Amino acid sequence: MTMSKIVRAAACVLLPFILVFGFYIVLHGHLTPGGGFQGGAVIATGFVLLMAAFSYDSITARISKSSLTGSETVGLLIFIVTAVTALGLGGTFFANWLANSGAIFGTPVAFGANPGDLNTAGVIPIMNLAVGIEVLGGLSVILLYMLSGVGEEAV
């Protein structure tokens, strides 16, 4: 089932804003409420909007289940590699080995009240990004499988 041209046009207009908002939540998760799971869920909502506006066949022709499963796997691997890297550097599992290092995400946080800096928090932004990629892939695959079952029963 395909929605009207107005719904499809509105979905195409809204999708970039949903994606930007989702990535904002993922990347600012260590500074503001939100994080990887919430941001990934918002990004997956944009995917749901596309599924509602267009037909199942047109969505699966552009985005395959294997690519979404691949993004889920990449997110999980980034998460595990970040956690295990701490062991290789002589720390404990999940140790924040980037905090206060001066490298990316390693800027020390100023004492006292401050507006926040994206380049802080060590491995936490990397973990947020990994979780966001994982949730995007996982929720989208779940929704695709649910929608494929509905399509078979309707025929």
PDB file of C-alpha atoms in Angstrom:
ATOM      1  CA  MET A   1       0.000   0.000   0.000  1.00  0.00           C
ATOM      2  CA  THR A   2       1.333   3.399  -0.977  1.00  0.00           C
ATOM      3  CA  MET A   3       0.185   6.625   0.636  1.00  0.00           C
ATOM      4  CA  SER A   4      -0.852   9.730  -1.284  1.00  0.00           C
ATOM      5  CA  LYS A   5       1.642  12.020  -2.957  1.00  0.00           C
ATOM      6  CA  ILE A   6       1.207  14.597  -0.168  1.00  0.00           C
ATOM      7  CA  VAL A   7       2.133  12.083   2.537  1.00  0.00           C
ATOM      8  CA  ARG A   8       5.144  10.893   0.566  1.00  0.00           C
ATOM      9  CA  ALA A   9       6.299  14.472  -0.056  1.00  0.00           C
ATOM     10  CA  ALA A  10       5.859  15.348   3.636  1.00  0.00           C
ATOM     11  CA  ALA A  11       7.852  12.259   4.614  1.00  0.00           C
ATOM     12  CA  CYS A  12      10.670  13.249   2.287  1.00  0.00           C
ATOM     13  CA  VAL A  13      10.698  16.770   3.771  1.00  0.00           C
ATOM     14  CA  LEU A  14      10.613  15.577   7.391  1.00  0.00           C
ATOM     15  CA  LEU A  15      13.185  12.804   7.054  1.00  0.00           C
ATOM     16  CA  PRO A  16      16.325  15.029   7.039  1.00  0.00           C
ATOM     17  CA  PHE A  17      15.128  16.876  10.157  1.00  0.00           C
ATOM     18  CA  ILE A  18      14.462  13.594  11.967  1.00  0.00           C
ATOM     19  CA  LEU A  19      17.898  12.281  11.021  1.00  0.00           C
ATOM     20  CA  VAL A  20      19.668  15.471  12.140  1.00  0.00           C
ATOM     21  CA  PHE A  21      17.757  15.462  15.431  1.00  0.00           C
ATOM     22  CA  GLY A  22      18.602  11.788  15.984  1.00  0.00           C
ATOM     23  CA  PHE A  23      22.297  12.301  15.327  1.00  0.00           C
ATOM     24  CA  TYR A  24      22.243  15.387  17.569  1.00  0.00           C
ATOM     25  CA  ILE A  25      20.860  13.271  20.420  1.00  0.00           C
ATOM     26  CA  VAL A  26      23.487  10.584  19.805  1.00  0.00           C
ATOM     27  CA  LEU A  27      26.443  12.985  19.669  1.00  0.00           C
ATOM     28  CA  HIS A  28      25.345  15.145  22.607  1.00  0.00           C
ATOM     29  CA  GLY A  29      24.432  12.197  24.823  1.00  0.00           C
ATOM     30  CA  HIS A  30      27.235  12.911  27.269  1.00  0.00           C
ATOM     31  CA  LEU A  31      26.212  16.570  27.655  1.00  0.00           C
ATOM     32  CA  THR A  32      22.419  16.562  27.506  1.00  0.00           C
ATOM     33  CA  PRO A  33      19.647  14.057  28.214  1.00  0.00           C
ATOM     34  CA  GLY A  34      19.647  11.387  25.559  1.00  0.00           C
ATOM     35  CA  GLY A  35      22.374   9.162  24.214  1.00  0.00           C
ATOM     36  CA  GLY A  36      22.903   6.348  21.804  1.00  0.00           C
ATOM     37  CA  PHE A  37      19.720   4.397  22.453  1.00  0.00           C
ATOM     38  CA  GLN A  38      17.412   7.396  22.310  1.00  0.00           C
ATOM     39  CA  GLY A  39      19.115   8.874  19.262  1.00  0.00           C
ATOM     40  CA  GLY A  40      19.120   5.534  17.448  1.00  0.00           C
ATOM     41  CA  ALA A  41      15.420   5.154  18.199  1.00  0.00           C
ATOM     42  CA  VAL A  42      14.731   8.627  16.758  1.00  0.00           C
ATOM     43  CA  ILE A  43      16.694   7.786  13.611  1.00  0.00           C
ATOM     44  CA  ALA A  44      14.781   4.495  13.311  1.00  0.00           C
ATOM     45  CA  THR A  45      11.584   6.547  13.598  1.00  0.00           C
ATOM     46  CA  GLY A  46      12.592   8.296  10.385  1.00  0.00           C
ATOM     47  CA  PHE A  47      12.902   4.861   8.841  1.00  0.00           C
ATOM     48  CA  VAL A  48       9.395   4.022  10.091  1.00  0.00           C
ATOM     49  CA  LEU A  49       8.114   7.221   8.493  1.00  0.00           C
ATOM     50  CA  LEU A  50       9.497   6.067   5.160  1.00  0.00           C
ATOM     51  CA  MET A  51       7.888   2.661   5.615  1.00  0.00           C
ATOM     52  CA  ALA A  52       4.533   4.304   6.360  1.00  0.00           C
ATOM     53  CA  ALA A  53       4.693   6.666   3.404  1.00  0.00           C
ATOM     54  CA  PHE A  54       6.016   4.270   0.795  1.00  0.00           C
ATOM     55  CA  SER A  55       5.303   0.633   0.112  1.00  0.00           C
ATOM     56  CA  TYR A  56       7.219  -2.233   1.693  1.00  0.00           C
ATOM     57  CA  ASP A  57       8.605  -3.275  -1.689  1.00  0.00           C
ATOM     58  CA  SER A  58       9.955   0.186  -2.522  1.00  0.00           C
ATOM     59  CA  ILE A  59      11.653   0.447   0.886  1.00  0.00           C
ATOM     60  CA  THR A  60      13.215  -3.007   0.726  1.00  0.00           C
ATOM     61  CA  ALA A  61      14.377  -2.278  -2.822  1.00  0.00           C
ATOM     62  CA  ARG A  62      16.452   0.653  -1.477  1.00  0.00           C
ATOM     63  CA  ILE A  63      17.395  -0.593   1.982  1.00  0.00           C
ATOM     64  CA  SER A  64      18.012  -4.289   2.474  1.00  0.00           C
ATOM     65  CA  LYS A  65      17.682  -6.218   5.710  1.00  0.00           C
ATOM     66  CA  SER A  66      21.290  -7.348   5.370  1.00  0.00           C
ATOM     67  CA  SER A  67      22.569  -3.744   5.322  1.00  0.00           C
ATOM     68  CA  LEU A  68      20.603  -2.963   8.488  1.00  0.00           C
ATOM     69  CA  THR A  69      21.881  -6.143  10.112  1.00  0.00           C
ATOM     70  CA  GLY A  70      25.355  -5.053   9.035  1.00  0.00           C
ATOM     71  CA  SER A  71      24.930  -1.682  10.741  1.00  0.00           C
ATOM     72  CA  GLU A  72      23.804  -3.494  13.876  1.00  0.00           C
ATOM     73  CA  THR A  73      26.936  -5.630  13.727  1.00  0.00           C
ATOM     74  CA  VAL A  74      29.206  -2.614  13.136  1.00  0.00           C
ATOM     75  CA  GLY A  75      27.720  -0.830  16.160  1.00  0.00           C
ATOM     76  CA  LEU A  76      28.262  -3.875  18.336  1.00  0.00           C
ATOM     77  CA  LEU A  77      31.846  -4.298  17.124  1.00  0.00           C
ATOM     78  CA  ILE A  78      32.675  -0.623  17.784  1.00  0.00           C
ATOM     79  CA  PHE A  79      31.258  -0.992  21.289  1.00  0.00           C
ATOM     80  CA  ILE A  80      33.223  -4.170  22.062  1.00  0.00           C
ATOM     81  CA  VAL A  81      36.480  -2.926  20.521  1.00  0.00           C
ATOM     82  CA  THR A  82      36.266   0.305  22.515  1.00  0.00           C
ATOM     83  CA  ALA A  83      35.723  -1.640  25.727  1.00  0.00           C
ATOM     84  CA  VAL A  84      38.447  -4.219  25.036  1.00  0.00           C
ATOM     85  CA  THR A  85      40.992  -1.566  24.005  1.00  0.00           C
ATOM     86  CA  ALA A  86      41.130  -0.498  27.637  1.00  0.00           C
ATOM     87  CA  LEU A  87      42.390  -3.985  28.538  1.00  0.00           C
ATOM     88  CA  GLY A  88      45.154  -3.668  25.930  1.00  0.00           C
ATOM     89  CA  LEU A  89      46.191  -0.324  27.406  1.00  0.00           C
ATOM     90  CA  GLY A  90      46.554  -1.808  30.889  1.00  0.00           C
ATOM     91  CA  GLY A  91      43.196  -0.659  32.251  1.00  0.00           C
ATOM     92  CA  THR A  92      40.073  -2.535  33.174  1.00  0.00           C
ATOM     93  CA  PHE A  93      37.282  -3.610  30.831  1.00  0.00           C
ATOM     94  CA  PHE A  94      35.242  -0.514  29.868  1.00  0.00           C
ATOM     95  CA  ALA A  95      37.807   1.839  31.437  1.00  0.00           C
ATOM     96  CA  ASN A  96      37.595   5.371  30.056  1.00  0.00           C
ATOM     97  CA  TRP A  97      41.030   5.348  28.422  1.00  0.00           C
ATOM     98  CA  LEU A  98      40.444   8.529  26.385  1.00  0.00           C
ATOM     99  CA  ALA A  99      39.417  10.775  29.274  1.00  0.00           C
ATOM    100  CA  ASN A 100      41.850  13.634  29.910  1.00  0.00           C
ATOM    101  CA  SER A 101      44.233  12.304  27.243  1.00  0.00           C
ATOM    102  CA  GLY A 102      44.169  15.444  25.098  1.00  0.00           C
ATOM    103  CA  ALA A 103      43.160  13.381  22.048  1.00  0.00           C
ATOM    104  CA  ILE A 104      39.713  13.360  20.456  1.00  0.00           C
ATOM    105  CA  PHE A 105      37.045  13.378  23.184  1.00  0.00           C
ATOM    106  CA  GLY A 106      39.906  13.681  25.694  1.00  0.00           C
ATOM    107  CA  THR A 107      39.817  17.341  26.643  1.00  0.00           C
ATOM    108  CA  PRO A 108      39.708  17.765  30.420  1.00  0.00           C
ATOM    109  CA  VAL A 109      36.482  19.231  31.752  1.00  0.00           C
ATOM    110  CA  ALA A 110      36.755  22.652  33.378  1.00  0.00           C
ATOM    111  CA  PHE A 111      35.895  22.684  37.071  1.00  0.00           C
ATOM    112  CA  GLY A 112      32.586  24.272  37.990  1.00  0.00           C
ATOM    113  CA  ALA A 113      29.585  25.225  35.950  1.00  0.00           C
ATOM    114  CA  ASN A 114      30.299  25.368  32.188  1.00  0.00           C
ATOM    115  CA  PRO A 115      28.273  25.048  28.977  1.00  0.00           C
ATOM    116  CA  GLY A 116      29.890  21.727  28.072  1.00  0.00           C
ATOM    117  CA  ASP A 117      32.230  20.715  25.298  1.00  0.00           C
ATOM    118  CA  LEU A 118      31.694  17.968  22.730  1.00  0.00           C
ATOM    119  CA  ASN A 119      35.363  17.058  22.893  1.00  0.00           C
ATOM    120  CA  THR A 120      35.114  15.668  26.426  1.00  0.00           C
ATOM    121  CA  ALA A 121      33.985  12.481  28.186  1.00  0.00           C
ATOM    122  CA  GLY A 122      36.582  10.095  26.691  1.00  0.00           C
ATOM    123  CA  VAL A 123      35.043   6.917  25.300  1.00  0.00           C
ATOM    124  CA  ILE A 124      31.455   7.791  26.237  1.00  0.00           C
ATOM    125  CA  PRO A 125      30.665   9.608  22.933  1.00  0.00           C
ATOM    126  CA  ILE A 126      32.160   6.659  21.030  1.00  0.00           C
ATOM    127  CA  MET A 127      29.976   4.253  23.028  1.00  0.00           C
ATOM    128  CA  ASN A 128      26.929   6.482  22.340  1.00  0.00           C
ATOM    129  CA  LEU A 129      27.684   6.397  18.629  1.00  0.00           C
ATOM    130  CA  ALA A 130      28.095   2.612  18.694  1.00  0.00           C
ATOM    131  CA  VAL A 131      24.821   2.133  20.567  1.00  0.00           C
ATOM    132  CA  GLY A 132      23.064   4.544  18.182  1.00  0.00           C
ATOM    133  CA  ILE A 133      24.234   2.584  15.142  1.00  0.00           C
ATOM    134  CA  GLU A 134      23.247  -0.677  16.815  1.00  0.00           C
ATOM    135  CA  VAL A 135      19.772   0.533  17.813  1.00  0.00           C
ATOM    136  CA  LEU A 136      19.146   2.014  14.375  1.00  0.00           C
ATOM    137  CA  GLY A 137      19.953  -1.295  12.724  1.00  0.00           C
ATOM    138  CA  GLY A 138      18.157  -3.440  15.295  1.00  0.00           C
ATOM    139  CA  LEU A 139      14.909  -1.497  15.448  1.00  0.00           C
ATOM    140  CA  SER A 140      14.767  -1.075  11.683  1.00  0.00           C
ATOM    141  CA  VAL A 141      15.272  -4.797  11.081  1.00  0.00           C
ATOM    142  CA  ILE A 142      12.562  -5.627  13.619  1.00  0.00           C
ATOM    143  CA  LEU A 143      10.168  -3.238  11.909  1.00  0.00           C
ATOM    144  CA  LEU A 144      11.010  -4.598   8.463  1.00  0.00           C
ATOM    145  CA  TYR A 145      10.322  -8.166   9.613  1.00  0.00           C
ATOM    146  CA  MET A 146       7.057  -7.107  11.241  1.00  0.00           C
ATOM    147  CA  LEU A 147       5.991  -5.284   8.091  1.00  0.00           C
ATOM    148  CA  SER A 148       6.916  -8.228   5.870  1.00  0.00           C
ATOM    149  CA  GLY A 149       4.595 -10.447   7.933  1.00  0.00           C
ATOM    150  CA  VAL A 150       1.737  -7.983   7.545  1.00  0.00           C
ATOM    151  CA  GLY A 151       2.274  -7.866   3.800  1.00  0.00           C
ATOM    152  CA  GLU A 152       2.036 -11.647   3.476  1.00  0.00           C
ATOM    153  CA  GLU A 153      -1.205 -11.883   5.436  1.00  0.00           C
ATOM    154  CA  ALA A 154      -2.826  -9.038   3.500  1.00  0.00           C
ATOM    155  CA  VAL A 155      -2.254 -10.790   0.157  1.00  0.00           C
TER     156      VAL A 155
END
